[in-house]
Amino acid sequence: MWKKINISLFFLLLLSCSFLETGSSRNIRSIRIIRSIDTSFSPRDCCYSPLHNTVFVLENASNYIHIYSSTGEKNKIGGLGYGNTHFNRLTDITLSPDANLLALDSFKKVIKKFDRQGSWIIDIELKNYARPTFFSVSNDGTYFIYDAQKKEIISTADFSSYYNFGKFQLTEPERINLVRDKLHIYERKGDKTLVFSTLGQFEEECSGNVQFLGGQALKLERYYLSSQDGEDKFAINPNGWKDFIVEQGYIYLLAEDKVVIAEPVYE
């Protein structure tokens, strides 16, 4: 049986999170590329640690994670199996608050933690989840995990108290990512983005793959990112993009054989 966390306590926990929205909206003037990585595989997800200048890339339709340092690919972890560095159904990756890698094995119901070299650190068991599929983590260590069987987000800061939301809004999410105090949940089937506060309040539905950065909406078009009013175009790629992600103030762009890490330049 789920324990419903006290709302006031949950709010106090979130106040300490550095993701909370501060300042007014700023217009993005351009996108500055930090890393551009050509891959020999199709990437499905990625995350970037500026602390270690390390990029972790999840290979599409596989259980492999590729690790890139400033000099190129330095390690690959994963594959089917039951060892500490193996997965049965790898569905999502993100960074921990201490800039290590977190990888979700939906079949095993476990989040595996690795260092920047790809060495296993610890397993975080998800015993109270039916089918954990996608997740994101705030700087204060609060986990937001989508349970595909229950079709809702189940968040927790200590894995003993839980807060559930989104049951009647979510259908088939493809990704969850946290930008400041907003959860962006993209559903490719309906080509829409649902935005929730970290307290579980549904805020808005946007058409397309949309994420907010600095208070400004960015939307993924076939060959570029567009601004909120549609007048500005960023990161033009004649070969096209298949996905983009905003996390920790950075923009991740995914093509069929490329990953680009960028940051916004504001006016």
PDB file of C-alpha atoms in Angstrom:
ATOM      1  CA  MET A   1       0.000   0.000   0.000  1.00  0.00           C
ATOM      2  CA  TRP A   2       1.337   3.451  -0.930  1.00  0.00           C
ATOM      3  CA  LYS A   3       2.146   5.936   1.790  1.00  0.00           C
ATOM      4  CA  LYS A   4       0.910   9.368   0.839  1.00  0.00           C
ATOM      5  CA  ILE A   5       3.483  11.964   1.770  1.00  0.00           C
ATOM      6  CA  ASN A   6       2.265  15.007   3.654  1.00  0.00           C
ATOM      7  CA  ILE A   7       1.898  17.853   1.153  1.00  0.00           C
ATOM      8  CA  SER A   8       3.440  20.488   3.410  1.00  0.00           C
ATOM      9  CA  LEU A   9       6.444  18.289   4.096  1.00  0.00           C
ATOM     10  CA  PHE A  10       6.828  17.590   0.392  1.00  0.00           C
ATOM     11  CA  PHE A  11       6.743  21.314  -0.316  1.00  0.00           C
ATOM     12  CA  LEU A  12       9.438  22.000   2.269  1.00  0.00           C
ATOM     13  CA  LEU A  13      11.632  19.325   0.720  1.00  0.00           C
ATOM     14  CA  LEU A  14      11.299  20.934  -2.677  1.00  0.00           C
ATOM     15  CA  LEU A  15      12.188  24.393  -1.419  1.00  0.00           C
ATOM     16  CA  SER A  16      15.741  23.229  -0.937  1.00  0.00           C
ATOM     17  CA  CYS A  17      15.980  22.100  -4.559  1.00  0.00           C
ATOM     18  CA  SER A  18      18.162  24.326  -6.692  1.00  0.00           C
ATOM     19  CA  PHE A  19      15.910  23.712  -9.680  1.00  0.00           C
ATOM     20  CA  LEU A  20      13.253  26.127  -8.377  1.00  0.00           C
ATOM     21  CA  GLU A  21      12.382  28.802 -10.899  1.00  0.00           C
ATOM     22  CA  THR A  22      14.094  32.100 -10.210  1.00  0.00           C
ATOM     23  CA  GLY A  23      14.278  35.294 -12.164  1.00  0.00           C
ATOM     24  CA  SER A  24      12.264  36.481 -15.118  1.00  0.00           C
ATOM     25  CA  SER A  25      12.018  34.983 -18.570  1.00  0.00           C
ATOM     26  CA  ARG A  26      14.998  35.590 -20.858  1.00  0.00           C
ATOM     27  CA  ASN A  27      15.057  35.408 -24.641  1.00  0.00           C
ATOM     28  CA  ILE A  28      17.458  32.942 -26.221  1.00  0.00           C
ATOM     29  CA  ARG A  29      19.641  34.617 -28.844  1.00  0.00           C
ATOM     30  CA  SER A  30      21.505  31.545 -30.081  1.00  0.00           C
ATOM     31  CA  ILE A  31      22.651  28.024 -29.211  1.00  0.00           C
ATOM     32  CA  ARG A  32      26.335  27.385 -28.462  1.00  0.00           C
ATOM     33  CA  ILE A  33      27.583  23.860 -29.133  1.00  0.00           C
ATOM     34  CA  ILE A  34      29.734  22.385 -26.363  1.00  0.00           C
ATOM     35  CA  ARG A  35      30.172  18.833 -27.660  1.00  0.00           C
ATOM     36  CA  SER A  36      29.308  17.147 -30.946  1.00  0.00           C
ATOM     37  CA  ILE A  37      29.743  13.377 -31.006  1.00  0.00           C
ATOM     38  CA  ASP A  38      29.395  11.208 -34.094  1.00  0.00           C
ATOM     39  CA  THR A  39      28.169   7.742 -33.165  1.00  0.00           C
ATOM     40  CA  SER A  40      28.299   4.374 -34.928  1.00  0.00           C
ATOM     41  CA  PHE A  41      24.840   3.607 -33.537  1.00  0.00           C
ATOM     42  CA  SER A  42      21.468   5.299 -33.183  1.00  0.00           C
ATOM     43  CA  PRO A  43      21.284   7.187 -29.839  1.00  0.00           C
ATOM     44  CA  ARG A  44      18.082   7.112 -27.796  1.00  0.00           C
ATOM     45  CA  ASP A  45      19.006   9.244 -24.791  1.00  0.00           C
ATOM     46  CA  CYS A  46      21.988  11.008 -23.279  1.00  0.00           C
ATOM     47  CA  CYS A  47      23.139  13.063 -20.314  1.00  0.00           C
ATOM     48  CA  TYR A  48      26.106  15.368 -19.785  1.00  0.00           C
ATOM     49  CA  SER A  49      28.292  15.984 -16.745  1.00  0.00           C
ATOM     50  CA  PRO A  50      30.074  19.344 -17.110  1.00  0.00           C
ATOM     51  CA  LEU A  51      31.956  18.585 -13.896  1.00  0.00           C
ATOM     52  CA  HIS A  52      33.781  15.703 -15.592  1.00  0.00           C
ATOM     53  CA  ASN A  53      33.218  16.756 -19.227  1.00  0.00           C
ATOM     54  CA  THR A  54      31.649  13.342 -19.727  1.00  0.00           C
ATOM     55  CA  VAL A  55      28.746  12.381 -21.986  1.00  0.00           C
ATOM     56  CA  PHE A  56      26.703   9.217 -21.410  1.00  0.00           C
ATOM     57  CA  VAL A  57      24.744   7.993 -24.438  1.00  0.00           C
ATOM     58  CA  LEU A  58      22.071   5.295 -24.364  1.00  0.00           C
ATOM     59  CA  GLU A  59      22.099   3.196 -27.518  1.00  0.00           C
ATOM     60  CA  ASN A  60      18.714   2.717 -29.134  1.00  0.00           C
ATOM     61  CA  ALA A  61      17.095  -0.751 -28.974  1.00  0.00           C
ATOM     62  CA  SER A  62      19.884  -2.127 -26.792  1.00  0.00           C
ATOM     63  CA  ASN A  63      21.094  -2.427 -23.210  1.00  0.00           C
ATOM     64  CA  TYR A  64      24.301  -0.491 -23.814  1.00  0.00           C
ATOM     65  CA  ILE A  65      25.525   2.869 -22.515  1.00  0.00           C
ATOM     66  CA  HIS A  66      28.481   4.541 -24.241  1.00  0.00           C
ATOM     67  CA  ILE A  67      30.713   6.825 -22.171  1.00  0.00           C
ATOM     68  CA  TYR A  68      32.612   9.666 -23.855  1.00  0.00           C
ATOM     69  CA  SER A  69      35.377  11.757 -22.315  1.00  0.00           C
ATOM     70  CA  SER A  70      36.937  14.825 -23.940  1.00  0.00           C
ATOM     71  CA  THR A  71      39.129  12.523 -26.052  1.00  0.00           C
ATOM     72  CA  GLY A  72      36.416  10.226 -27.372  1.00  0.00           C
ATOM     73  CA  GLU A  73      34.649   7.039 -26.339  1.00  0.00           C
ATOM     74  CA  LYS A  74      36.388   5.555 -23.318  1.00  0.00           C
ATOM     75  CA  ASN A  75      34.023   2.813 -22.193  1.00  0.00           C
ATOM     76  CA  LYS A  76      30.826   0.930 -22.954  1.00  0.00           C
ATOM     77  CA  ILE A  77      28.797  -0.739 -20.236  1.00  0.00           C
ATOM     78  CA  GLY A  78      25.708  -2.900 -20.305  1.00  0.00           C
ATOM     79  CA  GLY A  79      24.542  -5.811 -22.362  1.00  0.00           C
ATOM     80  CA  LEU A  80      22.023  -8.458 -21.417  1.00  0.00           C
ATOM     81  CA  GLY A  81      22.715 -10.207 -18.114  1.00  0.00           C
ATOM     82  CA  TYR A  82      22.500 -10.143 -14.338  1.00  0.00           C
ATOM     83  CA  GLY A  83      25.902  -8.711 -13.385  1.00  0.00           C
ATOM     84  CA  ASN A  84      26.389  -5.313 -11.780  1.00  0.00           C
ATOM     85  CA  THR A  85      27.110  -3.696 -15.155  1.00  0.00           C
ATOM     86  CA  HIS A  86      24.452  -5.595 -17.131  1.00  0.00           C
ATOM     87  CA  PHE A  87      20.766  -4.983 -17.743  1.00  0.00           C
ATOM     88  CA  ASN A  88      17.672  -6.926 -18.695  1.00  0.00           C
ATOM     89  CA  ARG A  89      15.624  -3.974 -19.945  1.00  0.00           C
ATOM     90  CA  LEU A  90      17.460  -0.665 -19.846  1.00  0.00           C
ATOM     91  CA  THR A  91      14.872   2.068 -20.358  1.00  0.00           C
ATOM     92  CA  ASP A  92      16.308   5.382 -19.118  1.00  0.00           C
ATOM     93  CA  ILE A  93      19.414   7.190 -17.900  1.00  0.00           C
ATOM     94  CA  THR A  94      20.063  10.445 -16.063  1.00  0.00           C
ATOM     95  CA  LEU A  95      22.591  12.036 -13.708  1.00  0.00           C
ATOM     96  CA  SER A  96      22.539  11.806  -9.929  1.00  0.00           C
ATOM     97  CA  PRO A  97      22.900  14.991  -7.856  1.00  0.00           C
ATOM     98  CA  ASP A  98      26.596  14.114  -7.358  1.00  0.00           C
ATOM     99  CA  ALA A  99      27.143  13.928 -11.163  1.00  0.00           C
ATOM    100  CA  ASN A 100      27.315  10.146 -11.412  1.00  0.00           C
ATOM    101  CA  LEU A 101      25.317   8.055 -13.865  1.00  0.00           C
ATOM    102  CA  LEU A 102      21.938   6.524 -12.993  1.00  0.00           C
ATOM    103  CA  ALA A 103      20.452   3.813 -15.221  1.00  0.00           C
ATOM    104  CA  LEU A 104      16.990   2.295 -14.852  1.00  0.00           C
ATOM    105  CA  ASP A 105      16.462  -1.419 -15.477  1.00  0.00           C
ATOM    106  CA  SER A 106      12.692  -1.711 -15.812  1.00  0.00           C
ATOM    107  CA  PHE A 107      12.653  -5.525 -15.719  1.00  0.00           C
ATOM    108  CA  LYS A 108      14.789  -5.825 -12.588  1.00  0.00           C
ATOM    109  CA  LYS A 109      13.054  -2.806 -10.986  1.00  0.00           C
ATOM    110  CA  VAL A 110      16.367  -1.268 -10.028  1.00  0.00           C
ATOM    111  CA  ILE A 111      18.295   1.935 -10.639  1.00  0.00           C
ATOM    112  CA  LYS A 112      22.006   1.253 -11.014  1.00  0.00           C
ATOM    113  CA  LYS A 113      24.518   3.924 -10.118  1.00  0.00           C
ATOM    114  CA  PHE A 114      27.900   4.186 -11.880  1.00  0.00           C
ATOM    115  CA  ASP A 115      30.820   6.584 -11.685  1.00  0.00           C
ATOM    116  CA  ARG A 116      32.043   8.549 -14.685  1.00  0.00           C
ATOM    117  CA  GLN A 117      34.326   5.664 -15.684  1.00  0.00           C
ATOM    118  CA  GLY A 118      31.417   3.227 -15.785  1.00  0.00           C
ATOM    119  CA  SER A 119      32.292   1.394 -12.579  1.00  0.00           C
ATOM    120  CA  TRP A 120      29.274   0.154 -10.630  1.00  0.00           C
ATOM    121  CA  ILE A 121      28.629   1.880  -7.276  1.00  0.00           C
ATOM    122  CA  ILE A 122      25.277   0.713  -5.914  1.00  0.00           C
ATOM    123  CA  ASP A 123      21.816  -0.594  -6.794  1.00  0.00           C
ATOM    124  CA  ILE A 124      18.679   1.306  -5.748  1.00  0.00           C
ATOM    125  CA  GLU A 125      15.799  -1.161  -5.572  1.00  0.00           C
ATOM    126  CA  LEU A 126      12.320  -0.061  -6.627  1.00  0.00           C
ATOM    127  CA  LYS A 127      10.278  -2.600  -4.710  1.00  0.00           C
ATOM    128  CA  ASN A 128       7.105  -0.510  -4.543  1.00  0.00           C
ATOM    129  CA  TYR A 129       6.879   0.040  -8.305  1.00  0.00           C
ATOM    130  CA  ALA A 130       4.988  -2.255 -10.681  1.00  0.00           C
ATOM    131  CA  ARG A 131       6.720  -1.291 -13.934  1.00  0.00           C
ATOM    132  CA  PRO A 132       9.160   1.625 -13.508  1.00  0.00           C
ATOM    133  CA  THR A 133       9.971   2.904 -16.989  1.00  0.00           C
ATOM    134  CA  PHE A 134      11.243   6.488 -17.064  1.00  0.00           C
ATOM    135  CA  PHE A 135      12.605   8.756 -14.360  1.00  0.00           C
ATOM    136  CA  SER A 136      14.238  12.041 -13.412  1.00  0.00           C
ATOM    137  CA  VAL A 137      15.998  13.205 -10.252  1.00  0.00           C
ATOM    138  CA  SER A 138      16.140  16.656  -8.682  1.00  0.00           C
ATOM    139  CA  ASN A 139      19.229  18.174  -7.051  1.00  0.00           C
ATOM    140  CA  ASP A 140      17.816  17.446  -3.601  1.00  0.00           C
ATOM    141  CA  GLY A 141      17.554  13.733  -4.430  1.00  0.00           C
ATOM    142  CA  THR A 142      13.811  13.512  -5.099  1.00  0.00           C
ATOM    143  CA  TYR A 143      13.028  10.799  -7.658  1.00  0.00           C
ATOM    144  CA  PHE A 144      10.174  11.164 -10.156  1.00  0.00           C
ATOM    145  CA  ILE A 145       9.477   7.732 -11.666  1.00  0.00           C
ATOM    146  CA  TYR A 146       6.836   6.876 -14.250  1.00  0.00           C
ATOM    147  CA  ASP A 147       5.137   3.546 -13.534  1.00  0.00           C
ATOM    148  CA  ALA A 148       3.841   2.238 -16.887  1.00  0.00           C
ATOM    149  CA  GLN A 149       1.443  -0.213 -15.264  1.00  0.00           C
ATOM    150  CA  LYS A 150      -0.201   2.378 -13.022  1.00  0.00           C
ATOM    151  CA  LYS A 151       0.186   5.144 -15.662  1.00  0.00           C
ATOM    152  CA  GLU A 152       1.250   7.720 -13.101  1.00  0.00           C
ATOM    153  CA  ILE A 153       4.301   9.438 -11.671  1.00  0.00           C
ATOM    154  CA  ILE A 154       5.367   8.126  -8.276  1.00  0.00           C
ATOM    155  CA  SER A 155       7.840  10.442  -6.578  1.00  0.00           C
ATOM    156  CA  THR A 156       9.862   9.868  -3.447  1.00  0.00           C
ATOM    157  CA  ALA A 157      12.748  11.427  -1.585  1.00  0.00           C
ATOM    158  CA  ASP A 158      13.513   8.487   0.708  1.00  0.00           C
ATOM    159  CA  PHE A 159      11.826   5.383  -0.831  1.00  0.00           C
ATOM    160  CA  SER A 160       9.595   5.054   2.191  1.00  0.00           C
ATOM    161  CA  SER A 161       7.094   7.864   1.559  1.00  0.00           C
ATOM    162  CA  TYR A 162       5.537   8.361  -1.881  1.00  0.00           C
ATOM    163  CA  TYR A 163       3.498  10.942  -3.752  1.00  0.00           C
ATOM    164  CA  ASN A 164       1.488   9.898  -6.834  1.00  0.00           C
ATOM    165  CA  PHE A 165       0.136  12.103  -9.627  1.00  0.00           C
ATOM    166  CA  GLY A 166      -0.708  12.231 -13.339  1.00  0.00           C
ATOM    167  CA  LYS A 167      -2.879   9.119 -13.447  1.00  0.00           C
ATOM    168  CA  PHE A 168      -5.667  10.677 -15.491  1.00  0.00           C
ATOM    169  CA  GLN A 169      -3.480  12.837 -17.732  1.00  0.00           C
ATOM    170  CA  LEU A 170      -0.763  10.410 -18.868  1.00  0.00           C
ATOM    171  CA  THR A 171      -1.197   7.798 -21.587  1.00  0.00           C
ATOM    172  CA  GLU A 172       2.096   6.649 -23.163  1.00  0.00           C
ATOM    173  CA  PRO A 173       5.010   8.850 -22.080  1.00  0.00           C
ATOM    174  CA  GLU A 174       8.302   8.468 -23.899  1.00  0.00           C
ATOM    175  CA  ARG A 175      10.429  10.576 -21.592  1.00  0.00           C
ATOM    176  CA  ILE A 176      10.402  12.494 -18.316  1.00  0.00           C
ATOM    177  CA  ASN A 177      12.811  15.307 -17.620  1.00  0.00           C
ATOM    178  CA  LEU A 178      12.991  17.913 -14.910  1.00  0.00           C
ATOM    179  CA  VAL A 179      13.752  21.539 -15.748  1.00  0.00           C
ATOM    180  CA  ARG A 180      13.936  23.638 -12.601  1.00  0.00           C
ATOM    181  CA  ASP A 181      10.614  22.987 -10.857  1.00  0.00           C
ATOM    182  CA  LYS A 182       8.745  21.676 -13.928  1.00  0.00           C
ATOM    183  CA  LEU A 183       8.404  18.120 -15.172  1.00  0.00           C
ATOM    184  CA  HIS A 184       8.196  17.855 -18.955  1.00  0.00           C
ATOM    185  CA  ILE A 185       6.607  14.620 -20.167  1.00  0.00           C
ATOM    186  CA  TYR A 186       6.634  13.986 -23.900  1.00  0.00           C
ATOM    187  CA  GLU A 187       4.158  11.598 -25.535  1.00  0.00           C
ATOM    188  CA  ARG A 188       5.150  10.849 -29.122  1.00  0.00           C
ATOM    189  CA  LYS A 189       1.913   9.020 -29.972  1.00  0.00           C
ATOM    190  CA  GLY A 190      -0.126  12.180 -29.459  1.00  0.00           C
ATOM    191  CA  ASP A 191       2.852  14.437 -30.268  1.00  0.00           C
ATOM    192  CA  LYS A 192       2.291  16.483 -27.151  1.00  0.00           C
ATOM    193  CA  THR A 193       4.136  17.613 -24.052  1.00  0.00           C
ATOM    194  CA  LEU A 194       2.489  17.661 -20.629  1.00  0.00           C
ATOM    195  CA  VAL A 195       3.904  19.981 -17.980  1.00  0.00           C
ATOM    196  CA  PHE A 196       3.530  19.301 -14.256  1.00  0.00           C
ATOM    197  CA  SER A 197       4.908  21.074 -11.220  1.00  0.00           C
ATOM    198  CA  THR A 198       7.069  18.948  -8.945  1.00  0.00           C
ATOM    199  CA  LEU A 199       4.172  19.044  -6.474  1.00  0.00           C
ATOM    200  CA  GLY A 200       2.116  17.067  -8.987  1.00  0.00           C
ATOM    201  CA  GLN A 201      -0.066  19.889 -10.270  1.00  0.00           C
ATOM    202  CA  PHE A 202      -0.933  19.641 -13.966  1.00  0.00           C
ATOM    203  CA  GLU A 203      -0.075  22.982 -15.564  1.00  0.00           C
ATOM    204  CA  GLU A 204      -0.439  22.789 -19.333  1.00  0.00           C
ATOM    205  CA  GLU A 205      -0.420  20.724 -22.496  1.00  0.00           C
ATOM    206  CA  CYS A 206       1.696  21.808 -25.456  1.00  0.00           C
ATOM    207  CA  SER A 207       1.460  20.575 -29.015  1.00  0.00           C
ATOM    208  CA  GLY A 208       4.661  18.863 -30.147  1.00  0.00           C
ATOM    209  CA  ASN A 209       7.945  18.190 -28.389  1.00  0.00           C
ATOM    210  CA  VAL A 210       8.233  21.349 -26.275  1.00  0.00           C
ATOM    211  CA  GLN A 211      10.456  22.162 -23.314  1.00  0.00           C
ATOM    212  CA  PHE A 212      10.942  25.366 -21.372  1.00  0.00           C
ATOM    213  CA  LEU A 213      14.336  26.904 -20.731  1.00  0.00           C
ATOM    214  CA  GLY A 214      14.823  30.218 -18.981  1.00  0.00           C
ATOM    215  CA  GLY A 215      11.074  30.718 -19.122  1.00  0.00           C
ATOM    216  CA  GLN A 216      11.083  30.398 -22.915  1.00  0.00           C
ATOM    217  CA  ALA A 217       9.549  27.505 -24.850  1.00  0.00           C
ATOM    218  CA  LEU A 218      11.667  25.599 -27.360  1.00  0.00           C
ATOM    219  CA  LYS A 219       9.971  23.275 -29.834  1.00  0.00           C
ATOM    220  CA  LEU A 220      11.582  20.549 -31.904  1.00  0.00           C
ATOM    221  CA  GLU A 221      10.834  20.793 -35.595  1.00  0.00           C
ATOM    222  CA  ARG A 222      12.182  18.318 -38.144  1.00  0.00           C
ATOM    223  CA  TYR A 223      15.380  20.216 -38.930  1.00  0.00           C
ATOM    224  CA  TYR A 224      15.750  22.755 -36.117  1.00  0.00           C
ATOM    225  CA  LEU A 225      14.556  24.077 -32.779  1.00  0.00           C
ATOM    226  CA  SER A 226      12.105  26.960 -32.881  1.00  0.00           C
ATOM    227  CA  SER A 227      11.441  29.665 -30.322  1.00  0.00           C
ATOM    228  CA  GLN A 228       8.186  30.251 -28.497  1.00  0.00           C
ATOM    229  CA  ASP A 229       6.812  32.568 -31.192  1.00  0.00           C
ATOM    230  CA  GLY A 230       8.205  30.423 -34.004  1.00  0.00           C
ATOM    231  CA  GLU A 231      10.244  33.275 -35.485  1.00  0.00           C
ATOM    232  CA  ASP A 232      13.700  32.175 -34.319  1.00  0.00           C
ATOM    233  CA  LYS A 233      15.376  28.967 -35.459  1.00  0.00           C
ATOM    234  CA  PHE A 234      18.279  27.301 -33.659  1.00  0.00           C
ATOM    235  CA  ALA A 235      20.549  24.289 -34.253  1.00  0.00           C
ATOM    236  CA  ILE A 236      19.655  23.842 -37.916  1.00  0.00           C
ATOM    237  CA  ASN A 237      20.535  20.341 -39.122  1.00  0.00           C
ATOM    238  CA  PRO A 238      19.900  19.485 -42.825  1.00  0.00           C
ATOM    239  CA  ASN A 239      19.859  15.790 -41.900  1.00  0.00           C
ATOM    240  CA  GLY A 240      17.186  16.354 -39.261  1.00  0.00           C
ATOM    241  CA  TRP A 241      16.834  15.763 -35.521  1.00  0.00           C
ATOM    242  CA  LYS A 242      14.846  12.962 -33.968  1.00  0.00           C
ATOM    243  CA  ASP A 243      14.716  14.203 -30.367  1.00  0.00           C
ATOM    244  CA  PHE A 244      15.883  16.859 -27.936  1.00  0.00           C
ATOM    245  CA  ILE A 245      16.109  17.090 -24.172  1.00  0.00           C
ATOM    246  CA  VAL A 246      16.617  19.983 -21.769  1.00  0.00           C
ATOM    247  CA  GLU A 247      18.350  19.152 -18.474  1.00  0.00           C
ATOM    248  CA  GLN A 248      20.458  21.105 -16.011  1.00  0.00           C
ATOM    249  CA  GLY A 249      20.295  24.143 -18.300  1.00  0.00           C
ATOM    250  CA  TYR A 250      21.812  22.245 -21.243  1.00  0.00           C
ATOM    251  CA  ILE A 251      20.215  21.156 -24.510  1.00  0.00           C
ATOM    252  CA  TYR A 252      20.777  17.652 -25.857  1.00  0.00           C
ATOM    253  CA  LEU A 253      20.034  17.094 -29.550  1.00  0.00           C
ATOM    254  CA  LEU A 254      19.825  13.574 -30.992  1.00  0.00           C
ATOM    255  CA  ALA A 255      20.111  12.604 -34.648  1.00  0.00           C
ATOM    256  CA  GLU A 256      20.380   9.163 -36.248  1.00  0.00           C
ATOM    257  CA  ASP A 257      24.137   9.045 -35.757  1.00  0.00           C
ATOM    258  CA  LYS A 258      24.990  12.118 -33.708  1.00  0.00           C
ATOM    259  CA  VAL A 259      24.636  13.638 -30.251  1.00  0.00           C
ATOM    260  CA  VAL A 260      25.063  17.378 -29.689  1.00  0.00           C
ATOM    261  CA  ILE A 261      25.415  19.018 -26.279  1.00  0.00           C
ATOM    262  CA  ALA A 262      24.646  22.744 -26.363  1.00  0.00           C
ATOM    263  CA  GLU A 263      23.822  25.655 -24.092  1.00  0.00           C
ATOM    264  CA  PRO A 264      21.645  28.706 -24.691  1.00  0.00           C
ATOM    265  CA  VAL A 265      23.083  32.170 -25.201  1.00  0.00           C
ATOM    266  CA  TYR A 266      20.670  34.773 -23.866  1.00  0.00           C
ATOM    267  CA  GLU A 267      20.092  38.315 -25.042  1.00  0.00           C
TER     268      GLU A 267
END
